[in-house]
Coordinates of C-alpha atoms and ligand atoms in Angstrom, one line a residue:
M1 CA 95.0 41.5 97.1
K2 CA 96.0 44.4 95.0
K3 CA 98.6 46.4 96.7
R4 CA 96.5 49.9 97.4
I5 CA 98.5 53.2 96.8
G6 CA 97.5 56.6 99.1
I7 CA 98.2 59.8 97.1
I8 CA 97.7 63.0 99.3
G9 CA 97.5 66.3 96.4
A10 CA 96.9 66.3 93.3
G11 CA 99.4 69.1 92.5
P12 CA 101.7 68.2 89.3
S13 CA 103.5 66.3 91.5
G14 CA 100.8 64.2 92.9
L15 CA 99.2 63.7 88.5
A16 CA 102.8 62.8 88.3
Q17 CA 102.0 59.7 90.2
L18 CA 99.2 59.1 88.9
R19 CA 100.6 59.3 85.3
A20 CA 103.9 57.4 85.9
F21 CA 101.4 54.2 86.8
D22 CA 99.2 55.2 83.8
S23 CA 102.2 54.4 81.8
L24 CA 102.8 51.2 82.7
E25 CA 98.9 50.2 82.4
K26 CA 98.8 51.3 78.9
E27 CA 101.2 48.8 78.0
G28 CA 98.5 46.6 79.5
K29 CA 100.4 45.8 82.4
E30 CA 98.8 45.6 85.9
I31 CA 99.0 48.6 88.5
P32 CA 97.9 48.7 91.9
E33 CA 94.7 50.5 93.3
I34 CA 95.2 53.9 93.6
V35 CA 93.5 56.8 95.3
C36 CA 94.6 60.2 94.9
F37 CA 93.2 62.8 97.6
E38 CA 92.9 66.2 96.8
K39 CA 91.6 68.8 99.0
Q40 CA 90.5 71.2 96.5
G41 CA 87.9 71.2 94.0
D42 CA 89.9 70.6 91.1
W43 CA 93.6 69.1 90.5
G44 CA 96.8 71.6 89.1
G45 CA 98.0 72.3 93.0
L46 CA 98.9 75.7 93.2
W47 CA 98.5 76.2 88.8
N48 CA 94.9 75.9 90.1
Y49 CA 93.9 79.6 90.7
T50 CA 92.0 81.1 93.5
W51 CA 90.4 84.8 94.0
R52 CA 90.3 83.0 97.9
T53 CA 92.6 84.1 100.5
G54 CA 92.4 83.2 104.2
V55 CA 89.5 80.3 104.0
G56 CA 88.0 78.6 101.5
R57 CA 84.2 77.5 100.2
Y58 CA 84.9 74.3 103.1
G59 CA 86.6 76.3 105.6
E60 CA 90.6 74.8 104.7
P61 CA 93.9 77.1 105.1
I62 CA 93.7 78.4 101.0
H63 CA 96.7 75.8 99.5
G64 CA 97.2 78.5 96.4
S65 CA 100.2 81.3 96.6
M66 CA 99.6 81.9 92.3
Y67 CA 98.2 85.4 91.5
K68 CA 96.4 87.3 88.5
Y69 CA 98.9 87.8 85.9
L70 CA 101.5 85.6 87.2
W71 CA 103.6 84.5 83.7
S72 CA 106.1 81.3 84.6
N73 CA 109.3 82.3 85.9
G74 CA 111.4 80.0 83.7
P75 CA 111.8 78.8 80.1
K76 CA 109.0 76.2 79.7
E77 CA 111.8 74.0 77.4
C78 CA 113.0 73.9 81.1
L79 CA 110.3 71.9 82.4
E80 CA 108.8 70.4 79.5
F81 CA 107.5 66.6 79.9
S82 CA 109.5 64.1 77.9
D83 CA 106.4 62.0 77.6
Y84 CA 104.0 64.6 76.5
S85 CA 105.8 67.7 74.6
F86 CA 104.5 71.3 74.3
D87 CA 104.4 70.7 70.5
E88 CA 101.8 67.6 71.2
H89 CA 99.5 69.5 73.7
F90 CA 99.0 72.9 71.9
G91 CA 100.0 71.7 67.9
K92 CA 102.0 74.4 67.6
P93 CA 104.9 76.5 69.0
I94 CA 104.5 79.4 71.6
S95 CA 106.4 81.4 73.6
S96 CA 109.4 80.4 76.2
Y97 CA 107.7 82.2 79.3
P98 CA 103.4 81.4 78.9
P99 CA 100.8 82.9 81.4
R100 CA 99.4 80.4 84.4
P101 CA 96.6 79.5 82.3
V102 CA 98.7 78.0 79.2
L103 CA 100.6 76.1 81.6
F104 CA 98.0 75.0 83.7
D105 CA 96.0 74.2 80.2
Y106 CA 99.3 71.7 79.3
I107 CA 99.6 70.4 82.7
Q108 CA 96.1 69.1 82.8
G109 CA 96.5 68.0 78.9
R110 CA 98.7 65.0 79.9
V111 CA 96.6 64.0 82.7
K112 CA 93.0 64.3 80.8
K113 CA 94.6 62.2 77.8
S114 CA 95.7 58.9 80.6
G115 CA 91.9 59.2 82.0
V116 CA 94.0 59.0 85.6
R117 CA 91.0 61.6 87.0
K118 CA 89.1 58.7 88.2
H119 CA 91.7 58.0 90.6
I120 CA 91.3 61.5 92.6
R121 CA 88.7 62.2 95.4
F122 CA 88.5 66.1 95.4
N123 CA 87.1 68.2 98.3
T124 CA 88.4 65.2 100.7
A125 CA 91.3 66.5 103.0
A126 CA 94.1 64.1 104.3
R127 CA 93.7 64.2 108.0
W128 CA 95.8 62.1 110.1
V129 CA 98.5 59.0 108.9
S130 CA 99.0 56.5 111.2
F131 CA 101.1 53.3 110.6
D132 CA 100.7 49.8 111.7
E133 CA 104.2 47.9 112.6
E134 CA 102.4 44.7 112.4
T135 CA 100.6 45.2 109.2
Q136 CA 102.5 47.0 107.8
Q137 CA 99.7 49.6 106.8
F138 CA 99.5 53.3 106.9
S139 CA 95.4 53.9 107.8
V140 CA 94.8 57.4 106.6
I141 CA 91.8 59.8 108.4
L142 CA 90.5 62.0 105.6
D143 CA 87.3 64.3 105.8
D144 CA 84.5 64.6 102.6
L145 CA 84.5 68.5 102.8
V146 CA 81.3 68.0 100.8
N147 CA 79.7 65.7 103.4
D148 CA 81.3 67.2 106.0
R149 CA 82.1 63.1 106.6
T150 CA 85.1 61.4 108.2
Y151 CA 86.3 58.1 107.6
T152 CA 89.4 56.2 107.8
E153 CA 91.3 54.4 104.7
I154 CA 94.3 51.7 104.5
F155 CA 97.1 51.9 102.1
D156 CA 100.4 49.8 101.6
Y157 CA 102.2 53.0 100.8
L158 CA 101.9 56.1 100.9
I159 CA 103.2 59.3 98.8
V160 CA 103.0 62.9 100.1
A161 CA 102.8 65.2 97.2
S162 CA 101.3 68.3 99.5
G163 CA 103.7 70.8 98.4
H164 CA 105.4 73.4 100.4
Y165 CA 105.1 76.4 98.9
S166 CA 101.3 77.5 101.1
T167 CA 102.5 77.7 104.5
P168 CA 104.0 81.3 105.2
N169 CA 106.9 81.9 106.9
M170 CA 105.6 85.6 108.4
P171 CA 108.3 87.1 110.1
Y172 CA 107.8 89.9 112.7
F173 CA 109.2 93.1 112.8
K174 CA 108.7 95.7 115.5
G175 CA 106.0 98.4 115.0
L176 CA 104.2 96.5 112.0
E177 CA 100.6 96.1 114.7
D178 CA 100.4 100.1 113.9
F179 CA 101.5 99.8 110.5
P180 CA 98.3 102.1 108.9
G181 CA 98.5 100.6 105.3
A182 CA 97.8 96.9 104.0
V183 CA 100.6 94.0 105.5
M184 CA 100.1 90.9 103.6
H185 CA 102.4 87.3 103.1
A186 CA 103.2 86.4 99.6
H187 CA 100.9 83.9 99.6
D188 CA 97.6 86.3 99.8
F189 CA 99.0 88.2 96.9
R190 CA 96.6 88.1 94.4
G191 CA 97.3 91.0 91.9
A192 CA 99.3 93.7 91.3
D193 CA 95.9 95.9 90.9
Q194 CA 95.7 96.9 94.3
F195 CA 99.2 98.4 94.7
V196 CA 98.5 100.9 91.9
D197 CA 100.4 104.3 92.8
K198 CA 101.2 102.9 96.2
N199 CA 104.8 103.0 97.4
V200 CA 105.3 99.6 98.2
L201 CA 107.9 97.7 100.4
L202 CA 108.8 93.6 100.1
V203 CA 110.6 91.6 102.7
G204 CA 112.9 88.8 100.9
S205 CA 115.4 88.2 97.9
S206 CA 114.3 85.6 96.3
Y207 CA 111.7 84.5 93.3
S208 CA 108.4 85.9 95.4
A209 CA 110.6 89.0 95.6
E210 CA 111.7 89.5 92.5
D211 CA 108.4 88.6 91.0
I212 CA 105.7 90.5 93.1
G213 CA 108.3 93.7 92.9
V214 CA 108.2 93.0 89.2
Q215 CA 104.6 92.6 88.8
C216 CA 104.5 95.7 91.2
H217 CA 106.4 97.9 88.5
K218 CA 104.9 96.9 86.0
H219 CA 100.9 97.0 86.6
G220 CA 101.7 100.9 88.4
A221 CA 103.1 101.4 91.7
N222 CA 104.4 104.3 92.7
S223 CA 107.8 102.7 93.7
V224 CA 109.1 99.2 94.9
T225 CA 111.7 98.5 97.5
L226 CA 113.1 95.3 98.8
S227 CA 114.2 94.4 101.8
Y228 CA 117.1 91.4 101.6
R229 CA 118.6 89.8 105.1
S230 CA 121.6 88.1 103.2
T231 CA 121.9 88.7 99.9
P232 CA 120.5 91.1 97.4
I233 CA 119.0 89.6 94.0
G234 CA 121.3 92.4 92.3
V235 CA 119.9 92.1 89.1
N236 CA 120.0 95.5 87.0
W237 CA 117.1 96.7 88.1
P238 CA 114.8 99.6 86.6
E239 CA 114.2 102.9 87.5
G240 CA 111.5 102.8 90.4
I241 CA 112.4 99.4 92.0
K242 CA 115.5 99.4 94.7
E243 CA 116.8 97.2 97.1
V244 CA 117.6 98.0 100.8
P245 CA 119.5 95.9 103.6
L246 CA 117.0 94.6 106.0
L247 CA 114.0 96.1 107.4
V248 CA 114.9 96.9 111.6
N249 CA 111.4 98.5 112.4
F250 CA 108.2 100.9 111.9
D251 CA 107.5 103.8 113.2
G252 CA 103.7 104.1 111.8
D253 CA 104.4 104.3 108.2
L254 CA 107.9 104.6 108.6
A255 CA 110.4 101.9 108.0
H256 CA 114.0 101.7 109.3
F257 CA 116.8 99.9 107.9
S258 CA 120.1 97.8 109.1
D259 CA 122.2 100.5 106.9
G260 CA 120.4 103.5 109.0
S261 CA 118.1 104.5 106.1
Q262 CA 114.4 105.3 106.1
E263 CA 111.1 105.3 104.4
R264 CA 107.5 106.0 104.2
F265 CA 105.4 103.1 102.8
D266 CA 102.3 102.1 102.1
A267 CA 102.0 98.6 101.9
V268 CA 104.2 96.0 103.1
I269 CA 104.5 92.3 101.4
M270 CA 106.6 89.5 103.4
C271 CA 108.2 87.4 100.7
T272 CA 109.6 85.5 103.3
G273 CA 109.6 82.3 102.0
Y274 CA 107.0 79.1 103.2
Q275 CA 107.4 76.2 105.7
H276 CA 106.9 72.5 104.6
K277 CA 104.0 71.2 106.9
F278 CA 102.6 68.6 107.5
P279 CA 99.8 68.8 109.5
F280 CA 98.1 65.6 108.8
L281 CA 101.5 63.4 109.7
P282 CA 102.8 62.2 112.9
D283 CA 106.1 63.5 114.6
E284 CA 108.2 60.1 113.6
M285 CA 106.7 60.4 109.9
R286 CA 107.4 64.6 109.1
L287 CA 109.8 65.6 106.8
K288 CA 111.3 68.7 108.8
T289 CA 113.4 70.8 106.6
P290 CA 114.2 74.3 104.9
N291 CA 113.2 75.1 101.6
C292 CA 116.5 73.5 100.5
L293 CA 118.0 71.3 96.9
F294 CA 117.9 68.2 99.3
P295 CA 116.2 67.7 101.8
D296 CA 117.3 65.5 105.0
H297 CA 116.1 62.2 105.5
L298 CA 114.7 61.7 101.9
Y299 CA 117.0 59.0 99.9
K300 CA 117.1 59.8 96.7
G301 CA 115.2 62.9 97.7
I302 CA 112.0 60.4 97.7
V303 CA 111.9 57.9 100.1
F304 CA 111.4 58.5 104.3
N305 CA 114.7 56.7 105.5
D306 CA 112.9 56.2 108.7
L307 CA 109.8 54.6 107.3
P308 CA 110.9 53.6 103.0
K309 CA 107.1 52.6 102.3
L310 CA 106.8 56.9 102.8
M311 CA 107.6 58.5 100.0
Y312 CA 107.5 62.5 99.1
L313 CA 107.3 64.1 96.1
G314 CA 108.5 67.3 94.7
M315 CA 110.0 68.6 98.5
Q316 CA 113.2 70.2 97.1
D317 CA 113.7 73.9 96.0
Q318 CA 113.4 73.6 93.1
Y319 CA 114.6 75.1 89.6
Y320 CA 113.6 72.1 87.9
T321 CA 110.0 71.5 88.5
F322 CA 107.5 69.1 86.1
N323 CA 109.9 66.6 84.8
M324 CA 111.6 66.3 88.3
F325 CA 108.3 65.2 90.0
D326 CA 108.3 62.6 86.7
A327 CA 111.7 61.4 87.1
Q328 CA 110.5 61.1 90.7
A329 CA 107.4 59.5 90.2
W330 CA 108.7 56.8 88.9
V331 CA 110.9 55.5 91.3
A332 CA 108.5 55.9 93.0
R333 CA 106.5 53.7 90.9
D334 CA 109.0 51.1 90.4
I335 CA 109.4 50.9 94.5
I336 CA 106.2 50.1 94.8
L337 CA 105.9 47.4 92.2
G338 CA 109.2 45.6 93.9
N339 CA 111.2 46.8 90.2
L340 CA 113.0 49.0 92.1
T341 CA 115.3 47.8 95.4
V342 CA 115.5 50.3 98.1
P343 CA 118.8 49.1 99.6
E344 CA 119.2 49.1 103.7
K345 CA 119.3 51.9 105.6
S346 CA 123.3 52.2 105.7
V347 CA 123.4 52.1 101.9
R348 CA 120.7 54.4 101.9
T349 CA 121.9 57.1 104.7
K350 CA 125.5 57.1 102.9
D351 CA 123.9 57.6 99.4
M352 CA 121.7 60.9 101.5
E353 CA 125.3 61.9 102.9
T354 CA 126.6 62.0 99.5
W355 CA 123.9 64.4 98.3
L356 CA 124.2 66.3 101.2
D357 CA 127.8 67.2 101.4
R358 CA 127.7 68.1 97.9
S359 CA 124.7 70.2 98.3
L360 CA 126.6 72.1 100.7
A361 CA 129.3 72.6 98.5
N362 CA 127.4 74.6 95.8
K363 CA 128.4 78.3 95.8
T364 CA 126.0 80.2 92.9
H365 CA 123.5 79.3 91.3
D366 CA 125.0 77.4 88.3
D367 CA 126.5 75.2 91.1
E368 CA 122.7 74.8 92.1
I369 CA 121.4 74.1 88.6
D370 CA 124.6 71.6 88.3
F371 CA 122.8 69.6 91.2
Q372 CA 119.5 69.4 90.8
T373 CA 120.1 68.1 87.0
D374 CA 122.6 65.6 88.2
Y375 CA 120.0 64.5 90.9
I376 CA 117.5 64.1 88.3
R377 CA 120.2 62.3 86.0
D378 CA 120.6 59.8 88.6
L379 CA 116.7 59.2 89.1
I380 CA 116.2 59.2 85.3
S381 CA 119.0 56.6 85.2
M382 CA 117.0 54.4 87.3
T383 CA 113.4 54.1 85.4
D384 CA 112.2 54.0 82.2
Y385 CA 111.3 57.8 82.6
P386 CA 111.8 58.6 79.0
E387 CA 115.6 60.3 78.7
F388 CA 116.1 63.6 77.3
D389 CA 119.1 66.2 77.3
L390 CA 119.7 67.7 80.7
D391 CA 123.0 69.3 79.4
T392 CA 121.1 71.2 77.0
V393 CA 118.2 71.9 79.9
A394 CA 121.2 72.7 82.4
A395 CA 122.0 75.1 79.7
H396 CA 118.8 76.9 79.1
F397 CA 118.7 77.6 83.0
K398 CA 121.9 79.8 82.6
Q399 CA 121.4 81.7 80.1
W400 CA 117.9 82.6 82.2
L401 CA 119.9 83.8 85.1
K402 CA 122.3 85.8 82.8
D403 CA 119.2 86.7 81.3
K404 CA 117.3 88.0 84.4
D405 CA 120.5 89.8 85.3
N406 CA 120.4 91.8 82.1
N407 CA 117.5 93.1 81.8
I408 CA 114.7 91.8 84.7
L409 CA 111.9 93.4 82.8
K410 CA 112.7 91.6 79.6
Y411 CA 114.0 88.3 80.2
R412 CA 110.5 86.7 79.4
D413 CA 110.5 87.7 75.7
A414 CA 113.4 85.8 75.5
T415 CA 112.8 82.1 73.2
F416 CA 114.5 78.5 73.2
P417 CA 114.4 75.3 72.1
S418 CA 112.4 72.3 72.8
V419 CA 114.9 69.7 74.5
M420 CA 112.5 67.1 73.6
T421 CA 111.1 68.1 69.6
G422 CA 113.6 70.9 68.7
T423 CA 111.0 73.3 68.0
M424 CA 112.4 76.8 68.4
A425 CA 109.6 78.9 70.8
E426 CA 107.3 81.7 69.1
N427 CA 107.4 84.9 69.9
H428 CA 104.6 85.6 71.9
H429 CA 102.8 88.8 70.3
T430 CA 103.6 91.2 72.7
E431 CA 106.4 92.0 74.5
W432 CA 106.1 91.1 78.4
M433 CA 106.4 94.6 79.8
D434 CA 103.0 96.1 77.5
E435 CA 101.0 92.0 77.8
M436 CA 98.8 93.7 80.7
D437 CA 96.1 90.6 80.0
D438 CA 97.1 86.8 81.2
S439 CA 94.3 85.4 80.0
F440 CA 94.4 81.6 77.6
E441 CA 92.0 83.6 74.8
R442 CA 94.7 86.8 75.0
Y443 CA 97.7 84.5 74.5
F444 CA 96.2 83.0 71.5
S445 CA 94.9 85.7 70.0
E446 CA 97.3 86.9 67.4
S447 CA 96.3 90.2 68.3
E448 CA 97.4 93.2 66.3
E449 CA 96.7 95.1 68.9
T450 CA 99.0 97.9 70.0
P451 CA 100.0 97.5 74.0
E452 CA 97.9 101.1 74.0
E453 CA 95.6 99.5 72.6
S454 CA 95.6 96.3 74.9
L455 CA 95.1 98.1 77.7
E456 CA 92.2 100.8 76.7
N457 CA 90.6 97.5 75.6
K458 CA 91.3 96.2 79.4
V459 CA 90.1 99.1 81.5
L460 CA 86.7 99.2 78.9
M461 CA 86.2 95.4 79.8
S462 CA 86.7 95.9 83.7
K463 CA 83.8 98.7 83.4
Ligands
FAD1 P1 101.4 72.0 94.8 O1 101.5 72.5 93.4 O2 101.4 72.6 95.9 O3 100.1 71.0 94.9 C1 100.1 70.1 96.1 C2 98.6 70.0 96.7 O4 98.6 69.2 97.3 C3 97.8 70.7 95.7 O5 96.5 70.8 94.9 C4 97.0 70.6 97.6 O6 95.8 71.1 97.5 C5 97.2 69.2 98.0 N1 97.3 69.0 99.2 C6 97.7 70.2 100.3 N2 97.8 69.2 101.5 C7 96.5 68.3 101.5 C8 95.4 67.1 102.5 N3 96.3 67.4 103.7 N4 94.9 66.7 101.9 C9 94.7 66.7 100.3 N5 95.2 67.6 99.9 C10 96.0 68.3 99.9 N6 107.0 76.4 88.7 C11 107.2 76.4 88.1 O7 107.6 75.2 86.6 N7 106.8 77.4 87.0 C12 107.1 78.9 86.9 O8 106.7 79.6 87.0 C13 106.2 78.8 88.2 N8 105.9 79.5 89.4 C14 105.2 79.7 90.8 C15 105.1 80.9 91.9 C16 104.7 80.9 93.1 C17 104.2 81.2 93.2 C18 104.5 79.2 93.2 C19 104.4 79.5 95.4 C20 105.3 78.6 92.8 C21 105.7 78.7 91.9 N9 106.4 77.4 91.1 C22 106.3 77.4 89.8 C23 107.1 76.1 92.0 C24 105.5 75.1 92.2 O9 106.0 74.5 93.2 C25 105.6 74.0 90.9 O10 104.9 74.4 89.4 C26 104.0 72.8 91.6 O11 103.1 73.8 91.5 C27 104.7 72.2 92.9 O12 103.4 70.7 92.5 P2 103.1 69.8 93.8 O13 102.2 69.3 93.4 O14 104.6 69.8 94.6 O15 102.7 71.1 94.8
NA7_2 P1 112.3 81.5 98.9 O1 113.3 80.9 97.9 O2 112.4 80.3 100.2 O3 113.3 82.7 100.1 C1 112.4 83.3 100.7 C2 113.1 84.8 100.6 O4 112.6 85.3 102.5 C3 114.8 84.6 100.9 O5 115.2 85.8 100.4 C4 114.7 84.8 102.5 O6 116.3 85.6 103.1 C5 113.8 85.6 102.8 N1 113.7 85.6 104.3 C6 112.8 84.7 105.2 N2 112.9 84.9 106.3 C7 113.1 85.9 106.3 C8 113.3 87.1 108.0 N3 112.9 86.7 108.8 N4 113.4 88.3 107.3 C9 114.0 88.8 105.9 N5 114.1 88.0 104.9 C10 113.9 87.0 104.8 O7 110.9 81.7 98.9 P2 110.2 82.7 97.6 O8 108.5 82.5 98.2 O9 110.9 83.9 97.0 O10 110.2 81.2 96.3 C11 109.5 79.8 96.5 C12 108.4 79.5 95.3 O11 107.5 80.6 95.1 C13 110.1 79.2 94.6 O12 109.3 78.1 93.6 C14 109.2 80.1 93.0 O13 108.7 80.1 92.0 C15 107.9 80.9 93.8 P3 117.7 84.9 103.2 O14 118.0 84.6 101.7 O15 117.0 83.6 103.4 O16 118.4 85.6 103.8

């Protein structure tokens, strides 16, 4: 009997797992039977943009947290797959910070080429998982959302690749219930258009606050105020964006901050992060962690220490993304195939403790980058995932941080060389601050339009 592998989620992590098995199949090796369950109607996870908020067509909570006008927030050279380069996909150099549809196209290119779509059951939500100690197998209860049918499947290994940037962490501040304007979480933000001419308050001081703040500024908000709890983002903000200490409460539309200052706002966006949420997993199998670089209970950041046949992908806070998911998926694959041995629990625990201790010693963003770089190096040394120059990727990340510090509105105009092919990225035909159109067509248009013409055309198109 072939082993059966269940994968929950067909975002970049789940797709990495499918690709990892596919790479062996292409070498003529026998692979287990794989079924990947995806509750959305297409693959790509967060990159599969939806205009919807709240619930989807079949009443499921919306997974997507991405928005219109979202451009890569790090250099693409840091996330490049080492077995499928940007050059191979696009056939020509492109810029270092492409918009979402271009990166989505890249993600899809590799899996379309592999033909792994046949393993995925779309519109199928994992509802509940149990593990039978006797048979050493998982039962997964699934909902076929289209046909409103519930059924169960049995697996020898289970891979949880359901992401962790979808369930909002939504704090309460006194007086919010009487705030007269829009109040939303970053998860429901779908573009800055509705904030034109508005005074917008964003709570939070991480990636979402930074990018949504800059988006609102770019697309015409009157003012953007970011309120931090512990550390301000602290870049060189342009006029129109500022940081203030933590929000304390609202009096109508008047916000009071912890330094005693106050200001009126039209809208509030909580950029307060996300919860790791696995409503389909029982307590004893559920990963419980904040958003951090080394979640506890996962050996090598992958294998659930209390039940090693259960593995998680992509549960870390992310500097690295696609190639880190690959490195993890190759390890998970080799464990499943018996090519890698999972050591006994005491050894696993000791290994986890070493990484945990080191992660606690991280002081700066550069330390964090070095930490995640070494983590990936460790994983890649265990499998045949094609090696790449991780030191140069780390250097790219550090340069990216400097670029953001220098000019948060212009960092996306920088270009980096690929560590996979050496190809230098192209300059995009329009500077990011002037580029109001994030479509695939516009990106590849080689436009001669001036930014003003581009904006005019966009307005005309929307009429
Ligand atoms: P996800 O992309 O979240 O995919 C998980 C999949 O699991 C989804 O398709 C979901 O529908 C499915 N799923 C969940 N629960 C179930 C269930 N019960 N049953 C069946 N299916 C289920 N990374 C970058 O590299 N560059 C960026 O510019 C960037 N920008 C980002 C911007 C935002 C706003 C956010 C939120 C994240 C961004 N990221 C970015 C990070 C992002 O997390 C990764 O790029 C990547 O999408 C993570 O992949 P994943 O497969 O682990 O999770
Ligand atoms: P992050 O990176 O987890 O950051 C969450 C932020 O929210 C962080 O600044 C927190 O402050 C802040 N936070 C959390 N709770 C509160 C409360 N109660 N009050 C004030 N501030 C709070 O999430 P992001 O959404 O920014 O980024 C996640 C992904 O989305 C990322 O990969 C990007 O690519 C896009 P703290 O620093 O803990 O004090």
